[in-house]
Amino acid sequence: MSATARKTAPLPDDIRARKGGEPLVSLTAYTTPMAQLMDAHCDFVLVGDSVGMVLHGLESTLGVTMEMMILHGQAVKRGLSRAMMVVDMPFASYEESPAQAYRNAARLMAETGAGAVKLEGGVAMAETIAFLVARGVPVMAHIGLTPQSINTLGGYKVQGRGAAADRLLADAEAVAEAGAFAVVLEKVPETLADRVTGAIPIPTIGIGASAGCDGQILVVDDMLGLFTAFKPKFVKRYATLGEQAEAAIADYATEVRERRFPAPEHVFADTLPEQKK
Ligand code: KIV
């Protein structure tokens, strides 16, 4: 069922069942008001660890903590009634062992009300994904450009070109086999994204991938033009809210300095206006 027709949030199995159907729509969110704006339009909303860069001014996602994800997860959950919420597992909260991953995933779900968690990694994380899924934690996987690994990937480069394509396909097959209900494909060549989408039984969610993926995701502040520090090629700006906000703030500053704000309609009289007879 499409997001606009739905009254309640889909379950991970509903998302999985959309393989090959109407494309899944998703965005990131970090706050209640933004979650409210997207609730009727998105199938799922991701509380991404991009929150660290987008809202907290961090240089990468590596400094994001469990506490940040829980705080933002709780805020987003208050704004959703029709979209499923997925929360990112932050760097160093799951890589050590399946048991560590379970402890932190269970905490994220219990304290935020998330319907699923997302974690980065393919073949290397397959055992952990299977461990979580077997214990009631639905997992969305994330392969290709995995920003938590920038120090080993050597930056935010396109992944899976040339000989690396087969490794990326193996990653996708491993996470599907391990029980992930969907997989994010970030910054991979279009033909490879289409190949992966055709090869695995779970939905692929593209970001810098292909329109042929089973769904798409973008960082909301990127597509609204609120985050302007840089713009990846794969981002389409649907609005320029950052520019509009700055212009509004500049107008406010001018009016305050010129004593044009507050105007008569913004201030209070000493006595109540006479009641109409
Ligand atoms: O953290 C995030 O926002 C993400 C998306 C880019 C998929 O993982």
Short mmCIF file of C-alpha atoms and ligand atoms in Angstrom, two decimals:
data_model
loop_
_atom_site.label_atom_id
_atom_site.label_comp_id
_atom_site.label_asym_id
_atom_site.label_seq_id
_atom_site.Cartn_x
_atom_site.Cartn_y
_atom_site.Cartn_z
CA MET A 1 0.00 0.00 0.00
CA SER A 2 1.38 3.44 -0.87
CA ALA A 3 2.24 5.95 1.88
CA THR A 4 -0.62 8.34 1.05
CA ALA A 5 -3.32 5.65 1.42
CA ARG A 6 -1.97 4.17 4.66
CA LYS A 7 -3.32 4.82 8.18
CA THR A 8 -0.70 2.92 10.20
CA ALA A 9 3.05 2.42 9.85
CA PRO A 10 4.23 -0.48 7.69
CA LEU A 11 6.17 -3.34 9.26
CA PRO A 12 9.58 -4.46 7.95
CA ASP A 13 7.82 -7.37 6.19
CA ASP A 14 5.55 -4.87 4.38
CA ILE A 15 8.64 -3.01 3.20
CA ARG A 16 10.24 -6.29 2.08
CA ALA A 17 7.07 -7.18 0.17
CA ARG A 18 7.41 -4.01 -1.92
CA LYS A 19 10.34 -5.60 -3.82
CA GLY A 20 9.82 -4.85 -7.51
CA GLY A 21 6.63 -2.83 -6.84
CA GLU A 22 5.89 0.88 -6.47
CA PRO A 23 9.16 2.54 -5.40
CA LEU A 24 9.61 3.01 -1.65
CA VAL A 25 9.92 6.64 -0.55
CA SER A 26 12.13 7.61 2.36
CA LEU A 27 13.98 10.58 3.81
CA THR A 28 16.06 11.18 6.89
CA ALA A 29 14.61 13.16 9.82
CA TYR A 30 16.06 14.29 13.13
CA THR A 31 13.30 16.41 14.68
CA THR A 32 9.57 16.19 15.44
CA PRO A 33 8.41 19.00 13.08
CA MET A 34 10.32 17.59 10.10
CA ALA A 35 9.00 14.08 10.84
CA GLN A 36 5.45 15.49 10.91
CA LEU A 37 5.95 17.07 7.48
CA MET A 38 7.05 13.80 5.88
CA ASP A 39 4.83 11.31 7.75
CA ALA A 40 2.11 11.15 5.08
CA HIS A 41 4.56 10.98 2.18
CA CYS A 42 7.22 8.49 3.22
CA ASP A 43 7.05 4.72 3.68
CA PHE A 44 9.85 4.90 6.21
CA VAL A 45 11.84 7.66 7.84
CA LEU A 46 15.47 7.14 8.77
CA VAL A 47 16.97 8.78 11.82
CA GLY A 48 20.37 8.78 10.13
CA ASP A 49 23.68 9.21 11.88
CA SER A 50 24.10 12.00 9.31
CA VAL A 51 22.49 13.96 12.17
CA GLY A 52 26.02 14.48 13.47
CA MET A 53 27.09 16.41 10.35
CA VAL A 54 23.75 17.99 9.48
CA LEU A 55 22.61 19.22 12.90
CA HIS A 56 25.64 19.02 15.19
CA GLY A 57 28.36 20.38 12.89
CA LEU A 58 30.59 17.28 13.14
CA GLU A 59 33.05 16.64 10.29
CA SER A 60 32.00 13.01 9.87
CA THR A 61 29.54 10.55 11.40
CA LEU A 62 32.23 8.92 13.54
CA GLY A 63 31.55 11.09 16.61
CA VAL A 64 27.84 10.26 16.76
CA THR A 65 26.82 8.50 19.98
CA MET A 66 24.03 6.18 21.11
CA GLU A 67 22.68 9.01 23.26
CA MET A 68 22.39 11.31 20.19
CA MET A 69 20.58 8.61 18.21
CA ILE A 70 18.19 7.95 21.10
CA LEU A 71 17.40 11.65 21.63
CA HIS A 72 16.73 12.28 17.92
CA GLY A 73 14.92 8.93 17.54
CA GLN A 74 12.53 9.88 20.34
CA ALA A 75 11.92 13.30 18.75
CA VAL A 76 11.22 11.83 15.31
CA LYS A 77 8.94 9.14 16.70
CA ARG A 78 6.70 11.83 18.22
CA GLY A 79 6.12 13.19 14.72
CA LEU A 80 5.22 9.90 13.00
CA SER A 81 2.04 7.86 12.87
CA ARG A 82 2.01 6.48 9.32
CA ALA A 83 5.64 5.98 8.36
CA MET A 84 7.94 3.34 9.85
CA MET A 85 10.94 4.69 11.75
CA VAL A 86 14.40 3.16 11.23
CA VAL A 87 17.25 4.31 13.48
CA ASP A 88 20.93 4.15 12.52
CA MET A 89 23.32 2.27 14.78
CA PRO A 90 26.21 4.69 15.35
CA PHE A 91 29.88 3.91 14.75
CA ALA A 92 31.38 1.51 17.31
CA SER A 93 27.99 0.43 18.69
CA TYR A 94 27.79 -2.89 16.78
CA GLU A 95 31.06 -3.86 15.05
CA GLU A 96 32.76 -5.52 18.05
CA SER A 97 30.47 -8.57 18.31
CA PRO A 98 26.91 -9.73 17.61
CA ALA A 99 26.25 -9.52 21.37
CA GLN A 100 27.35 -5.86 21.49
CA ALA A 101 25.17 -5.16 18.44
CA TYR A 102 22.16 -6.83 20.08
CA ARG A 103 22.57 -4.89 23.33
CA ASN A 104 22.69 -1.55 21.54
CA ALA A 105 20.05 -2.37 18.91
CA ALA A 106 17.64 -3.51 21.64
CA ARG A 107 18.29 -0.27 23.54
CA LEU A 108 17.69 1.85 20.43
CA MET A 109 14.41 0.08 19.72
CA ALA A 110 13.18 0.06 23.33
CA GLU A 111 14.03 3.71 24.03
CA THR A 112 12.90 5.21 20.69
CA GLY A 113 10.08 2.95 19.49
CA ALA A 114 11.92 2.33 16.19
CA GLY A 115 10.57 -0.40 13.94
CA ALA A 116 14.05 -1.39 12.78
CA VAL A 117 17.73 -0.46 12.96
CA LYS A 118 20.17 0.18 10.13
CA LEU A 119 23.84 -0.77 10.19
CA GLU A 120 26.67 -0.42 7.71
CA GLY A 121 28.53 -3.37 6.18
CA GLY A 122 28.06 -6.35 3.89
CA VAL A 123 29.77 -9.76 4.16
CA ALA A 124 31.59 -8.64 7.33
CA MET A 125 28.30 -7.85 9.09
CA ALA A 126 26.28 -10.84 7.87
CA GLU A 127 26.76 -12.85 11.07
CA THR A 128 25.69 -9.85 13.17
CA ILE A 129 22.61 -9.24 11.01
CA ALA A 130 21.55 -12.89 11.34
CA PHE A 131 22.10 -12.72 15.14
CA LEU A 132 19.90 -9.62 15.45
CA VAL A 133 17.14 -10.85 13.14
CA ALA A 134 16.96 -14.19 15.00
CA ARG A 135 16.38 -12.21 18.21
CA GLY A 136 13.59 -9.96 16.95
CA VAL A 137 15.53 -6.96 15.67
CA PRO A 138 14.63 -6.11 12.04
CA VAL A 139 17.72 -4.90 10.20
CA MET A 140 18.15 -2.64 7.19
CA ALA A 141 21.65 -3.03 5.78
CA HIS A 142 23.76 -0.28 4.15
CA ILE A 143 26.49 -1.07 1.60
CA GLY A 144 28.51 0.73 -1.05
CA LEU A 145 29.73 4.02 0.38
CA THR A 146 29.49 3.44 4.11
CA PRO A 147 30.38 6.79 5.72
CA GLN A 148 31.39 5.21 9.04
CA SER A 149 34.31 3.60 7.13
CA ILE A 150 35.69 6.74 5.45
CA ASN A 151 39.07 6.15 7.03
CA THR A 152 39.42 2.76 5.35
CA LEU A 153 37.57 3.71 2.15
CA GLY A 154 39.79 6.78 1.74
CA GLY A 155 36.98 9.33 1.51
CA TYR A 156 33.49 9.66 0.06
CA LYS A 157 34.26 7.99 -3.30
CA VAL A 158 31.99 6.04 -5.64
CA GLN A 159 32.15 2.36 -4.63
CA GLY A 160 31.96 -0.80 -6.72
CA ARG A 161 33.61 0.37 -9.94
CA GLY A 162 35.44 -2.23 -12.04
CA ALA A 163 36.63 -5.30 -10.19
CA ALA A 164 34.98 -4.09 -6.96
CA ALA A 165 31.54 -4.66 -8.51
CA ASP A 166 31.53 -8.39 -7.73
CA ARG A 167 32.49 -7.69 -4.09
CA LEU A 168 29.58 -5.27 -3.77
CA LEU A 169 27.20 -7.84 -5.24
CA ALA A 170 28.54 -10.39 -2.73
CA ASP A 171 27.87 -7.87 0.07
CA ALA A 172 24.28 -7.44 -1.11
CA GLU A 173 23.72 -11.18 -1.34
CA ALA A 174 25.24 -11.73 2.11
CA VAL A 175 22.99 -9.20 3.87
CA ALA A 176 19.89 -10.53 2.10
CA GLU A 177 20.83 -14.10 3.03
CA ALA A 178 21.44 -13.01 6.63
CA GLY A 179 17.86 -11.72 6.90
CA ALA A 180 18.03 -7.96 6.31
CA PHE A 181 14.62 -6.76 5.08
CA ALA A 182 16.09 -4.06 2.80
CA VAL A 183 19.48 -2.65 1.88
CA VAL A 184 20.65 0.90 1.24
CA LEU A 185 23.00 1.19 -1.77
CA GLU A 186 25.01 4.39 -1.48
CA LYS A 187 27.08 5.99 -4.24
CA VAL A 188 27.49 3.07 -6.62
CA PRO A 189 27.43 3.09 -10.45
CA GLU A 190 23.93 2.99 -11.93
CA THR A 191 24.50 -0.27 -13.84
CA LEU A 192 25.78 -2.00 -10.71
CA ALA A 193 22.79 -0.76 -8.68
CA ASP A 194 20.48 -2.21 -11.34
CA ARG A 195 22.43 -5.49 -11.33
CA VAL A 196 22.21 -5.77 -7.52
CA THR A 197 18.51 -4.85 -7.56
CA GLY A 198 17.84 -7.64 -10.05
CA ALA A 199 19.93 -10.17 -8.15
CA ILE A 200 18.64 -10.02 -4.57
CA PRO A 201 15.19 -10.77 -3.13
CA ILE A 202 14.98 -7.71 -0.82
CA PRO A 203 14.35 -4.05 -1.75
CA THR A 204 17.34 -1.88 -2.62
CA ILE A 205 17.09 1.71 -1.41
CA GLY A 206 19.23 3.96 -3.58
CA ILE A 207 21.13 7.10 -2.66
CA GLY A 208 23.44 8.04 -5.49
CA ALA A 209 22.57 4.72 -7.14
CA SER A 210 19.80 4.26 -9.77
CA ALA A 211 16.15 5.09 -10.45
CA GLY A 212 15.84 1.33 -10.98
CA CYS A 213 16.31 0.68 -7.24
CA ASP A 214 13.25 -0.48 -5.29
CA GLY A 215 13.23 2.81 -3.37
CA GLN A 216 15.10 6.05 -2.79
CA ILE A 217 16.39 7.95 0.21
CA LEU A 218 17.92 11.42 0.61
CA VAL A 219 19.12 13.44 3.57
CA VAL A 220 16.23 15.86 4.08
CA ASP A 221 18.40 18.89 4.81
CA ASP A 222 20.23 18.28 1.51
CA MET A 223 17.09 18.09 -0.63
CA LEU A 224 15.52 21.13 1.08
CA GLY A 225 18.68 23.20 0.66
CA LEU A 226 19.08 23.60 4.42
CA PHE A 227 22.51 21.94 4.56
CA THR A 228 24.74 23.87 2.19
CA ALA A 229 28.30 23.10 3.36
CA PHE A 230 28.58 20.85 0.25
CA LYS A 231 26.22 19.18 -2.22
CA PRO A 232 26.93 15.64 -3.44
CA LYS A 233 26.18 15.09 -7.16
CA PHE A 234 23.39 12.66 -6.25
CA VAL A 235 21.41 15.28 -4.33
CA LYS A 236 18.59 17.09 -6.10
CA ARG A 237 17.62 20.30 -4.34
CA TYR A 238 13.83 20.52 -4.29
CA ALA A 239 13.90 23.81 -2.34
CA THR A 240 16.31 26.49 -1.16
CA LEU A 241 15.11 26.86 2.42
CA GLY A 242 18.55 27.78 3.73
CA GLU A 243 18.67 30.85 1.46
CA GLN A 244 15.10 31.78 2.40
CA ALA A 245 15.87 31.42 6.12
CA GLU A 246 18.97 33.59 5.87
CA ALA A 247 17.08 36.29 3.96
CA ALA A 248 14.32 36.24 6.62
CA ILE A 249 16.89 36.53 9.44
CA ALA A 250 18.57 39.46 7.64
CA ASP A 251 15.17 41.24 7.26
CA TYR A 252 14.47 40.72 10.96
CA ALA A 253 17.89 42.11 11.94
CA THR A 254 17.35 45.22 9.77
CA GLU A 255 13.87 45.87 11.16
CA VAL A 256 15.05 45.48 14.77
CA ARG A 257 17.95 47.90 14.20
CA GLU A 258 15.62 50.41 12.51
CA ARG A 259 12.96 49.99 15.25
CA ARG A 260 10.42 48.82 12.64
CA PHE A 261 9.88 45.58 14.55
CA PRO A 262 7.83 45.07 16.68
CA ALA A 263 5.07 46.99 14.82
CA PRO A 264 1.77 48.14 16.45
CA GLU A 265 0.11 44.77 15.69
CA HIS A 266 2.78 42.92 17.68
CA VAL A 267 2.50 44.88 20.94
CA PHE A 268 -0.08 45.00 23.74
CA ALA A 269 -2.24 47.94 24.89
CA ASP A 270 -2.39 48.85 28.56
CA THR A 271 -6.19 48.33 28.63
CA LEU A 272 -8.40 45.73 26.96
CA PRO A 273 -10.29 47.01 23.85
CA GLU A 274 -13.93 47.89 24.63
CA GLN A 275 -16.26 44.97 24.13
CA LYS A 276 -18.72 45.28 21.23
CA LYS A 277 -22.25 45.91 22.42
O1 KIV B 1 22.88 8.63 7.94
C1 KIV B 1 22.22 8.76 6.90
O2 KIV B 1 21.61 9.80 6.65
C2 KIV B 1 22.17 7.64 5.97
C3 KIV B 1 21.54 7.87 4.64
C4 KIV B 1 22.42 8.72 3.83
C5 KIV B 1 21.18 6.61 3.96
O3 KIV B 1 22.66 6.60 6.26
#
